[in-house]
Coordinates of C-alpha atoms in Angstrom, one line a residue:
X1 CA 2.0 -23.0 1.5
X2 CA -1.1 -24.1 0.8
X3 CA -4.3 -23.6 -1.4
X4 CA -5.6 -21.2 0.6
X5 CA -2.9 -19.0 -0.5
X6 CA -3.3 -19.7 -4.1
X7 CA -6.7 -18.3 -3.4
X8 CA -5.5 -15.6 -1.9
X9 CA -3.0 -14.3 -4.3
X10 CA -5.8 -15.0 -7.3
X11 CA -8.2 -12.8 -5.5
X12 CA -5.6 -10.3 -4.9
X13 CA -4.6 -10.5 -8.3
X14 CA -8.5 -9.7 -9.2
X15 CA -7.8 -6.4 -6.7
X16 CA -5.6 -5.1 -8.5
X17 CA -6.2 -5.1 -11.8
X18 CA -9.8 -3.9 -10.5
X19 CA -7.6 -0.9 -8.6
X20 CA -5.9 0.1 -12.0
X21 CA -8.8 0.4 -14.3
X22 CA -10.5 2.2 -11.4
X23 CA -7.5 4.1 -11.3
X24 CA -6.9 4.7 -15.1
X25 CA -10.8 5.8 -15.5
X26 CA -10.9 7.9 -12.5
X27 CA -7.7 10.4 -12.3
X28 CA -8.7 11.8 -15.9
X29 CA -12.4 12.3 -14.9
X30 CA -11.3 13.8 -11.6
X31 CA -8.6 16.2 -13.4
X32 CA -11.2 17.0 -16.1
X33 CA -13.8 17.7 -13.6
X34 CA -11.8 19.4 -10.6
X35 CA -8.9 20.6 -12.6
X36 CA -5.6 19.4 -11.5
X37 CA -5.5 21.8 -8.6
X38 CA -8.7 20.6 -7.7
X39 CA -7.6 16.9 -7.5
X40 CA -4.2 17.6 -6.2
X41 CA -6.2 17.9 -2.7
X42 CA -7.7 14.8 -3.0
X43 CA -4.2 12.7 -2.0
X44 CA -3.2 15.9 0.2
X45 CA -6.3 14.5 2.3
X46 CA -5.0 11.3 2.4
X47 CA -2.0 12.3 4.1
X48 CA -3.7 14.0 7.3
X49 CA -5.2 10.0 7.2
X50 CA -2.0 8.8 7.4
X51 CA -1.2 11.2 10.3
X52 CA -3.6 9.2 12.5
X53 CA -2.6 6.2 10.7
X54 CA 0.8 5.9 12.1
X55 CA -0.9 5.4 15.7
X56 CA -3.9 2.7 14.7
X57 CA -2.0 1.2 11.8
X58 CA 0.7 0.3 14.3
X59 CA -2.1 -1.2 16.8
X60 CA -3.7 -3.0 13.9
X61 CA -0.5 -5.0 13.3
X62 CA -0.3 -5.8 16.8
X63 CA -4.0 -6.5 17.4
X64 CA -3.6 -9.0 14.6
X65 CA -0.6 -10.7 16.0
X66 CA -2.2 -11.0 19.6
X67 CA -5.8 -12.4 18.6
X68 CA -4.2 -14.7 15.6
X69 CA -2.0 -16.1 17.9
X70 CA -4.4 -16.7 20.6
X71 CA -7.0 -17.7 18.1
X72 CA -4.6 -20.9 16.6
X73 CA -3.9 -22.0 20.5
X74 CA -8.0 -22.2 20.5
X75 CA -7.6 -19.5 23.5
X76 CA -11.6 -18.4 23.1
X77 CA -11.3 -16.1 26.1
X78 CA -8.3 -14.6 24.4
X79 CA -9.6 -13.9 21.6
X80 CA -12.5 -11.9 23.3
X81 CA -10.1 -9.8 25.6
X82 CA -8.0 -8.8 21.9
X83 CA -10.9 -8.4 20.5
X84 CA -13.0 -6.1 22.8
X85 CA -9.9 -4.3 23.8
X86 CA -9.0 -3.1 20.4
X87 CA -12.4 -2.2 20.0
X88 CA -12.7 0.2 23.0
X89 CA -8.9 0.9 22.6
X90 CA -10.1 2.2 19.1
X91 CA -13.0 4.1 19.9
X92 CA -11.1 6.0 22.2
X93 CA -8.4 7.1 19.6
X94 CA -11.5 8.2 17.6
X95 CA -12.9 10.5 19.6
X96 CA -9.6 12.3 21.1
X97 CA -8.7 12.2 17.3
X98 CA -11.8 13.4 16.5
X99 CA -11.4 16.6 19.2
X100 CA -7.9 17.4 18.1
X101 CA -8.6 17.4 14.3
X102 CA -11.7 20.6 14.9
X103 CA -9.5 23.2 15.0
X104 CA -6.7 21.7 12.0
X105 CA -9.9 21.0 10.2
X106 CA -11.1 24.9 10.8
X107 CA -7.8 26.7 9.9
X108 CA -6.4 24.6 7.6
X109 CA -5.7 27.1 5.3
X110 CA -3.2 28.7 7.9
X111 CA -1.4 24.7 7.6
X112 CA -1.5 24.1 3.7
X113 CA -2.0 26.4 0.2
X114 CA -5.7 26.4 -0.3
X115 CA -7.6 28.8 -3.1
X116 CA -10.0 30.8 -1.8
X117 CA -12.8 30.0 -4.3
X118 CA -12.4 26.3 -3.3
X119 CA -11.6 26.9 0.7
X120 CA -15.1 25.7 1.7
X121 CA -14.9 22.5 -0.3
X122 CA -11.3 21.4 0.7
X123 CA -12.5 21.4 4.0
X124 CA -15.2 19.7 3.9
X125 CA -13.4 17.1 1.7
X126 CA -10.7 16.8 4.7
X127 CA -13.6 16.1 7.1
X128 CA -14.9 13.7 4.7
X129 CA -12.1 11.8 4.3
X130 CA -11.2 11.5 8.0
X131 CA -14.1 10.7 9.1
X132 CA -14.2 7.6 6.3
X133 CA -10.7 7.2 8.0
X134 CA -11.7 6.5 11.1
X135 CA -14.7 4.2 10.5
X136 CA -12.2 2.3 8.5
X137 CA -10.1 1.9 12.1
X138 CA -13.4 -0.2 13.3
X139 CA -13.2 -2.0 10.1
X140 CA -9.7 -2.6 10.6
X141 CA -10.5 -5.1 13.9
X142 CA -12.9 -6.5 12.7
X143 CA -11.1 -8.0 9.7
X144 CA -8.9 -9.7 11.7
X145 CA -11.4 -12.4 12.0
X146 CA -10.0 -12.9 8.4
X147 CA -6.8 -11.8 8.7
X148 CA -6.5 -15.1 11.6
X149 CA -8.4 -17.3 9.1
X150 CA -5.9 -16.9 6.6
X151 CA -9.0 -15.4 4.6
X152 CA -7.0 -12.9 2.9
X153 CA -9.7 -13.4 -0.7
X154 CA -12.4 -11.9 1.7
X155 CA -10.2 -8.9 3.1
X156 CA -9.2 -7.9 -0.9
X157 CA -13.0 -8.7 -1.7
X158 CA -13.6 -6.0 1.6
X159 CA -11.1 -3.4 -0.8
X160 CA -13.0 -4.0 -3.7
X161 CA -16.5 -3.0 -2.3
X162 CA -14.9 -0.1 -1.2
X163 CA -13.4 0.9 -4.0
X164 CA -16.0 0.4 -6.5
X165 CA -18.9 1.8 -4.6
X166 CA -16.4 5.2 -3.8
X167 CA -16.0 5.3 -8.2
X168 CA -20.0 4.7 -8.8
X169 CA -21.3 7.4 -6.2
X170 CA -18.3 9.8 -7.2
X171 CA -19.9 9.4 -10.7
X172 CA -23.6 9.3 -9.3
X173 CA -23.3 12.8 -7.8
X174 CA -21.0 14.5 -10.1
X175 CA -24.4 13.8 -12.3
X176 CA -26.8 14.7 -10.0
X177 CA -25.2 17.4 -7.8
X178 CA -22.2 20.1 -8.9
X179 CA -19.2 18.4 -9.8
X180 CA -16.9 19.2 -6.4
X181 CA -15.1 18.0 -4.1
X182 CA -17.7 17.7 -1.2
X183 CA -19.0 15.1 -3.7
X184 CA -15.4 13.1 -3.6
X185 CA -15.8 13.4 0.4
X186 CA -18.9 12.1 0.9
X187 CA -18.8 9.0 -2.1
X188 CA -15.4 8.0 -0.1
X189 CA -17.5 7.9 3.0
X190 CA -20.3 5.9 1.7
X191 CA -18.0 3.4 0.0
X192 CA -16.7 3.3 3.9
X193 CA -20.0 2.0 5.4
X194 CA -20.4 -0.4 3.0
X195 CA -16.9 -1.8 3.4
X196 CA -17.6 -1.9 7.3
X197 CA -20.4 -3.7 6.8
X198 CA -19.0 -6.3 5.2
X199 CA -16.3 -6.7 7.4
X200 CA -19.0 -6.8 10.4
X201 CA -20.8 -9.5 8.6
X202 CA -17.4 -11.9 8.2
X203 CA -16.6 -11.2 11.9
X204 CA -19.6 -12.8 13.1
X205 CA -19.3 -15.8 10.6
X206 CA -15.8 -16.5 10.9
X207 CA -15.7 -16.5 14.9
X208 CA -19.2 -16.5 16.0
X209 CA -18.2 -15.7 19.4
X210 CA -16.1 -12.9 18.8
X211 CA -18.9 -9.9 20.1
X212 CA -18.5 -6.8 21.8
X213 CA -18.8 -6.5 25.4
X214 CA -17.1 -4.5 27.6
X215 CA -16.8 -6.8 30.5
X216 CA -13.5 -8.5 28.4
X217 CA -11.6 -5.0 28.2
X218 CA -8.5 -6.4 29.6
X219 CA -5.5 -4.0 31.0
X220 CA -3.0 -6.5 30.7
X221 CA -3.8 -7.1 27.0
X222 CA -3.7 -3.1 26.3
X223 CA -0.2 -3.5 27.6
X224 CA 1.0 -6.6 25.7
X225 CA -0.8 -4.3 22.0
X226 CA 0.9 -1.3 23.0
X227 CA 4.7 -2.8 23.9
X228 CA 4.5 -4.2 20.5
X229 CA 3.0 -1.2 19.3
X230 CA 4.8 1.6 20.4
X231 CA 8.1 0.4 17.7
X232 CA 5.3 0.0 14.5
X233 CA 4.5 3.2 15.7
X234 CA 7.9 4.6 15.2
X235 CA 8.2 2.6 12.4
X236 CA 5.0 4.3 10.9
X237 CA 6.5 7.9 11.4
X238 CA 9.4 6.6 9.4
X239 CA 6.5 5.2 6.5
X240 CA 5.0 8.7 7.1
X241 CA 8.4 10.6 6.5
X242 CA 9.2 8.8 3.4
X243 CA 5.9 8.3 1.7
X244 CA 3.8 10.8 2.8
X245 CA 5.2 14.3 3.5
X246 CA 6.6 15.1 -0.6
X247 CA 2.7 16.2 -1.8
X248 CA 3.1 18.6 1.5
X249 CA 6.4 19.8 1.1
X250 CA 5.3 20.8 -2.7
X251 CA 2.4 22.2 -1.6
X252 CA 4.0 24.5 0.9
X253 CA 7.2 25.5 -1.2
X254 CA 5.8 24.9 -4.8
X255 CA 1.9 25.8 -4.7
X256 CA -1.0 23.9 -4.8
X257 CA -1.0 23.3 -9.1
X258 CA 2.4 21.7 -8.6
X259 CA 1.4 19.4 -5.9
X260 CA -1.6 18.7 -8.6
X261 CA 0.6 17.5 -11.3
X262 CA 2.9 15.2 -8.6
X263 CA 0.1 13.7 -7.7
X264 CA -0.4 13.0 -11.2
X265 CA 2.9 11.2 -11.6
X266 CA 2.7 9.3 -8.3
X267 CA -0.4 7.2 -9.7
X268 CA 1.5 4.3 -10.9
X269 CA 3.4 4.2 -8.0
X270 CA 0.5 4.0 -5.1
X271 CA -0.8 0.9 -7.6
X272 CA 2.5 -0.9 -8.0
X273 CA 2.7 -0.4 -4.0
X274 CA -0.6 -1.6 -3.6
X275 CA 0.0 -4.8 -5.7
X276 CA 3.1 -5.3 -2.9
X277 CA 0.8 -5.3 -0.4
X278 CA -1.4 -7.9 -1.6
X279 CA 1.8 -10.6 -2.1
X280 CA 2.7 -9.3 1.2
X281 CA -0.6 -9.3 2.4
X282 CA -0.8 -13.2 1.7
X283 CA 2.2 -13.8 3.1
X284 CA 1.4 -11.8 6.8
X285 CA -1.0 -14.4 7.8
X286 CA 1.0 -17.7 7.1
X287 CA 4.2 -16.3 8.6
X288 CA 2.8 -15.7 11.7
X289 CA 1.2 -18.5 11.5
X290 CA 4.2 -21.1 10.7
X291 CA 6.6 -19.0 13.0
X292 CA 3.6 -19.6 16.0
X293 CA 4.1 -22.9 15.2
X294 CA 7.6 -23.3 15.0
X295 CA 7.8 -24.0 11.5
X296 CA 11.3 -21.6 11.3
X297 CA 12.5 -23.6 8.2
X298 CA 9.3 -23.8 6.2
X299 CA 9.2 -19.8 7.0
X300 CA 12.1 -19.0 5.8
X301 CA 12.2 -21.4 2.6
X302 CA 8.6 -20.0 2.0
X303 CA 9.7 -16.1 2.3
X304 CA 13.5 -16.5 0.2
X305 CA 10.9 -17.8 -2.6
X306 CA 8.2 -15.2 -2.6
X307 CA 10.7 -12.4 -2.3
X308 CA 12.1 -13.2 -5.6
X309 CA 9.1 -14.0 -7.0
X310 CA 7.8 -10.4 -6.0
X311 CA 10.8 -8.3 -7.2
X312 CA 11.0 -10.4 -10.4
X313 CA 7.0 -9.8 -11.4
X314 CA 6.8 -5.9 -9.6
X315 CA 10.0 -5.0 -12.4
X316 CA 7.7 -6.2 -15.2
X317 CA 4.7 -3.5 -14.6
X318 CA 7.7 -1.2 -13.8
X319 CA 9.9 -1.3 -16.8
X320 CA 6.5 -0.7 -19.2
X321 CA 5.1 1.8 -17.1
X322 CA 8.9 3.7 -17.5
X323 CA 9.5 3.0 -21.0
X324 CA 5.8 3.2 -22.5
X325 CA 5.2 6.7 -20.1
X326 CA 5.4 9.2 -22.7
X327 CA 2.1 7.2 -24.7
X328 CA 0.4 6.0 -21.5
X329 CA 0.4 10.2 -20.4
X330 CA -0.7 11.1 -23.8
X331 CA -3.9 8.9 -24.3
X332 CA -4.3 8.6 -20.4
X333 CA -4.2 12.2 -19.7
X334 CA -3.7 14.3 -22.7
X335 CA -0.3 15.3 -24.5
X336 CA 0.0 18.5 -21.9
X337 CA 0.8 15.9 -19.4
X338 CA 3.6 14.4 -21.2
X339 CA 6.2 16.6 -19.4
X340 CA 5.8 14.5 -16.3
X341 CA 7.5 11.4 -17.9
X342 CA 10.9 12.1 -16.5
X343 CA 9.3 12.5 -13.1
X344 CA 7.5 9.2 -13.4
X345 CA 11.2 7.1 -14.3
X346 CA 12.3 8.9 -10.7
X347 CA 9.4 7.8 -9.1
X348 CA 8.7 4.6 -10.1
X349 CA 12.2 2.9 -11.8
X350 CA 13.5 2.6 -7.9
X351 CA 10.4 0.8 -6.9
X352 CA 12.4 -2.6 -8.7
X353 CA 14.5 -2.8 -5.3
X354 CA 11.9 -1.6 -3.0
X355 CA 8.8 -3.4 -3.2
X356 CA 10.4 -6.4 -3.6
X357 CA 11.6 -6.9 0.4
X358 CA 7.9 -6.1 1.6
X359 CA 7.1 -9.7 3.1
X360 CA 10.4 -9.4 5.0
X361 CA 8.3 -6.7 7.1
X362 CA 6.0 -9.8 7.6
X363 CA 9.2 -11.5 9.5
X364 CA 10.3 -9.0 11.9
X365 CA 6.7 -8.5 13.0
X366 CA 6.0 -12.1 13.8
X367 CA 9.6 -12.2 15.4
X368 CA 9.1 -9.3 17.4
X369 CA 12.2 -8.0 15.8
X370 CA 11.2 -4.1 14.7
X371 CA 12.9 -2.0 17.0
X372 CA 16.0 -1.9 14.7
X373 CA 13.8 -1.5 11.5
X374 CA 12.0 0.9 13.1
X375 CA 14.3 3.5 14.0
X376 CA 16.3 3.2 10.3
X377 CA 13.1 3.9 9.0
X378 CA 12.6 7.3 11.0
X379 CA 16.6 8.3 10.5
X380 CA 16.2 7.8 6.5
X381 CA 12.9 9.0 6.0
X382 CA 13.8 12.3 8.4
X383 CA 17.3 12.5 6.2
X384 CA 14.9 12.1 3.3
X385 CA 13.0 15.2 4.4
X386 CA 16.0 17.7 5.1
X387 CA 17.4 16.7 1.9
X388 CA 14.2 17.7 -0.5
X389 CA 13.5 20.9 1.5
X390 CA 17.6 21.5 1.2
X391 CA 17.4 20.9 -2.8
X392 CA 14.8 23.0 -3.2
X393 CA 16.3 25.7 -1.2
X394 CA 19.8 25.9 -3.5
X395 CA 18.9 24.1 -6.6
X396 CA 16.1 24.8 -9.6
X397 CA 15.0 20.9 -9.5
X398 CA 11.8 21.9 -8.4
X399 CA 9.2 18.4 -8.5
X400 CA 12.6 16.5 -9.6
X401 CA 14.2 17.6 -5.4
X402 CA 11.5 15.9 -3.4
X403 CA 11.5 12.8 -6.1
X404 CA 15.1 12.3 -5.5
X405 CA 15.7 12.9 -2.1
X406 CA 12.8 10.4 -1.0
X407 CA 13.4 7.5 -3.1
X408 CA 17.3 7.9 -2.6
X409 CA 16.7 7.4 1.2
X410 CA 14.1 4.6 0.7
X411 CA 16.6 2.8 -1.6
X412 CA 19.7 2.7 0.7
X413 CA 17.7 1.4 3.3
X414 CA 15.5 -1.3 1.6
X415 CA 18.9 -2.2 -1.0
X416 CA 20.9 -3.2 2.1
X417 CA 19.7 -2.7 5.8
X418 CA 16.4 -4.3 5.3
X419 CA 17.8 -7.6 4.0
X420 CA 20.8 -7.9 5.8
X421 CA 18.9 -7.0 9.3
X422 CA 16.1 -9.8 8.2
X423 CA 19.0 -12.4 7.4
X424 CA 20.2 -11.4 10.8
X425 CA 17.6 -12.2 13.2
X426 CA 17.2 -15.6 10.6
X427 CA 20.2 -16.8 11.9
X428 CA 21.0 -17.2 8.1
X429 CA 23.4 -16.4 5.4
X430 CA 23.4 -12.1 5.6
X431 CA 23.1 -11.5 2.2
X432 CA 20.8 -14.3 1.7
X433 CA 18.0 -11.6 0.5
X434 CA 20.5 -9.0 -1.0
X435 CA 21.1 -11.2 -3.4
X436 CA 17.6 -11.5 -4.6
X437 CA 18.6 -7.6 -5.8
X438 CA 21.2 -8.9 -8.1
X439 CA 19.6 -11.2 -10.1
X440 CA 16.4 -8.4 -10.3
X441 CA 18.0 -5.9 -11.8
X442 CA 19.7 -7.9 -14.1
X443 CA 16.4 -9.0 -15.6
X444 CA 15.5 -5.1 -15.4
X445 CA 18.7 -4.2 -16.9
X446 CA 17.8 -6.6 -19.7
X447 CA 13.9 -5.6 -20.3
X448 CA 14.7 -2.4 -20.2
X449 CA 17.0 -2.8 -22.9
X450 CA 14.1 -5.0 -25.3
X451 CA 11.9 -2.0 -24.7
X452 CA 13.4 0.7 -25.6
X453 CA 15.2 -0.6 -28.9
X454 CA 11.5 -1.6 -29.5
X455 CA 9.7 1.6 -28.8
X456 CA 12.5 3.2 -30.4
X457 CA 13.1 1.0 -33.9
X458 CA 9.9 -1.0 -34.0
X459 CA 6.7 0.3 -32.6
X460 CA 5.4 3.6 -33.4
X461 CA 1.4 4.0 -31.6
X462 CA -1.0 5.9 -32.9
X463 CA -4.1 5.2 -30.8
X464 CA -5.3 3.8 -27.7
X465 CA -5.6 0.3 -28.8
X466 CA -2.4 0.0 -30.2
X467 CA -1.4 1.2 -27.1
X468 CA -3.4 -1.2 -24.8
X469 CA -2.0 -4.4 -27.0
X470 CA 1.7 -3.1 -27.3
X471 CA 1.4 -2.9 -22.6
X472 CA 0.1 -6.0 -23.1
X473 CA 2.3 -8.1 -25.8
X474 CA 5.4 -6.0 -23.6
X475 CA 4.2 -8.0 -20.2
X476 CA 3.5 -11.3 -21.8
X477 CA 7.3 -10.8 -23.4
X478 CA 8.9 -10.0 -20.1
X479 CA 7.1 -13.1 -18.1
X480 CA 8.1 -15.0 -20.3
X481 CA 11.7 -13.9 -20.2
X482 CA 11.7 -14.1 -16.3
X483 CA 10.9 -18.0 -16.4
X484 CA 14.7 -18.0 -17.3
X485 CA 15.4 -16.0 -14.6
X486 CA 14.3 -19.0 -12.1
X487 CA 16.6 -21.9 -10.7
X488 CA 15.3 -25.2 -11.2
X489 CA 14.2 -25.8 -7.3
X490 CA 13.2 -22.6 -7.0
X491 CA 10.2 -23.9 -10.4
X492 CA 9.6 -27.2 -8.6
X493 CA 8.7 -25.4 -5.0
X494 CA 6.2 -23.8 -7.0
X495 CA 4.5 -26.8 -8.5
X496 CA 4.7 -28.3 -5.0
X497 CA 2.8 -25.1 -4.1
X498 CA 0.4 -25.3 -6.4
X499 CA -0.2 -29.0 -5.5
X500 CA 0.0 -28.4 -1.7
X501 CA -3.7 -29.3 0.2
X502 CA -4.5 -26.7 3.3

């Protein structure tokens, strides 16, 4: 659309290859440290998060779609009302969340599998992380400055401090103090002040007259966040039921060790999922923006493009990650990890149809269109559920039952409802988007192919640099096989991009 964007993406870009080396450096020194029954509560912690989540990520959406709306129609009183009524609309989810989570928080070892020589610091590590939680809600409004500034750079710059400042203190007080998870709790909480910080600081500069004050808490606007709201809501239980109930489910039915090593073998798919988010991240702003402005042609031009462009460059990461996973476990983790490759080609192979279709999610939030959405989400990801709990019930899959059943459901749904429903409420072609599948995993089909007969006939690693330059001589060799994969318009809209002025 414009250079802004370019920025956007490069910073994002920046992001996450930041996110990966943080990632590769930090899961071996938390396994080595905690053990892996030790770290397996680390993302278990994150999942209560996402309990609370599906309620203030819903309102975030729809705080950001109110105030950048009213923001581009240069509605300053607007602005104010969305603003200071997400605030104390926030803090008031805070402190009833805050009341309901005490007694969770004090018996949690009735809810999950918990040690007993480690009960104390779980808890304290739950506490930690939901309290980090929900200062990141307050966080959350106030990026929206950026978010209706298009300033997408400075929200993945916000991610970075973050991130970066949780790795250094986690290594700061694993020196200094005993190496626990209290110490995981409170670095994650620190790196949470300084990202709120930041994000207070780019509030006041981007719209200077965006403040708190309770005089502009508006009723009416509560109502026009929570109609909106109330369907991402549903369609957060439905993100909640597919992506964040296995490492619970394990837990419960498998012990605490085995929800440990899933965690393990779900890395590489939060990062890939990540990287989603930040093309789809880019693309939030501008749609709203182009569909507030009527712009329904650019919009959907804009979004066929980026979709393909998305699926095409998420397969590359993919297909290494699959066919390289037996050496990356080895010199990442240590040859007694090596059993989890299998489980990491479940996991992460399927990702190829659904990451790609995230921007259409962009779409039917500036449409207004989720209700549909919505409820397929909740009717999968529940079917998702029954199914993993049913397969380890009658069958010895074990890890492989909940890997199956979830990314099963998730692929039906984002293969063909997802696109169809998007091309839909387009008013365009209904498999205009499916076929953006097609031509993906035909280029898969093919990499996957060059890999193999190359790991298998051709390469055989020895070390961690051979290693690191066969990952990266296997991405430079897919990218530049997907240039073929590219119509001729579909090159020359991006050179237009490229040369576009905001």
């Amino acid at each position: 659309m414009n250079k802004q964007i370019l920025k956007n993406i490069l910073f994002n870009g920046i992001g996450f290859i930041t996110n990966i080396v943080i990632m590769l450096m930090l899961t071996p020194y938390l396994v080595k440290h905690l053990g892996v029954i030790g770290y397996g509560f680390i993302p278990l912690a994150a999942i209560f998060t996402s309990y609370i989540g599906i309620v203030t990520e819903s309102l975030t959406i729809s705080i950001n779609q109110n105030l950048t709306k009213a923001y581009h129609k240069k509605n300053k009183q607007g602005v104010k009302e969305v603003y200071n009524t997400s605030i104390i609309s926030v803090l008031v989810i805070i402190i009833i969340s805050s009341l309901l989570l005490i007694y969770p928080i004090i018996h949690l070892d009735k809810i999950i599998s918990i040690p007993l020589e480690i009960d104390r610091d779980v808890k304290i590590l739950f506490l930690m992380l939901i309290g980090s939680f929900l200062l990141s809600l307050i966080t959350a409004v106030n990026s929206v400055a950026m978010y209706a500034n298009n300033r997408v750079d400075l929200m993945q710059v916000n991610n970075l401090i973050r991130n970066i400042f949780r790795a250094l203190f986690i290594a700061f007080l694993f020196n200094i103090n005993d190496k626990d998870l209290v110490s995981v709790g409170v670095a994650t909480l620190i790196g949470n002040i300084f990202s709120f910080l930041y994000s207070w600081f780019y509030k006041n500069k981007l719209i200077s007259y965006m403040n708190f004050s309770y005089k502009f808490f508006n009723k009416d606007k509560v109502k026009n966040i929570i109609n909106m709201g109330g369907w991402l809501l549903i369609n957060q239980l439905g993100f909640v039921l597919f992506m964040k109930v296995d490492l619970l489910i394990i837990n419960k039915m498998l012990g605490a060790d085995q929800a440990g090593y899933y965690s393990i073998a779900t890395q590489f798919n939060d990062v890939l999922r990540t990287f989603a988010g930040i093309i789809s991240g880019v693309l939030g702003p501008a749609i709203l923006i182009l569909y507030s402005q009527n712009k329904l042609n650019k919009m959907i031009d804009m979004t066929s493009i980026f979709v393909k462009f998305l699926s095409i460059s998420i397969s590359i990461p993919i297909v290494i990650i699959c066919v390289w996973s037996k050496d990356i476990l080895k010199y990442w983790m240590g040859d007694e990890y090596i059993f989890l490759s299998p489980l990491i080609w479940v996991l992460t192979l399927p990702l190829i149809i659904n990451i790609g279709i995230q921007p259409l999610f962009s779409i039917q939030v500036a449409m207004n269109k989720i209700k549909i959405p919505a409820l397929m989400n909740v009717l999968f990801g529940g079917a998702g559920v029954f199914l993993s709990i049913g397969l380890l019930n009658y069958t010895d899959l074990g890890l492989y039952s909940v890997a199956i059943s979830g990314v099963t459901m998730l692929t039906i749904k984002n293969a063909i409802i997802t696109p169809m429903y998007t091309s839909y409420i387009l008013n365009v072609n209904i498999i205009t988007f499916v076929k953006v599948h097609i031509g993906t995993l035909f280029f898969s089909i093919i990499a996957i192919i060059i890999l193999l007969f190359t790991s298998t006939n051709l390469i055989n690693i020895d070390n961690l640099h051979q290693l690191i330059f066969v990952l990266l001589l296997s991405g430079l060799l897919l990218f530049l096989l997907s240039f073929l994969f590219y119509s001729k318009p579909e090159r020359d809209y991006f050179l237009n991009f490229i040369k576009e002025k905001i």
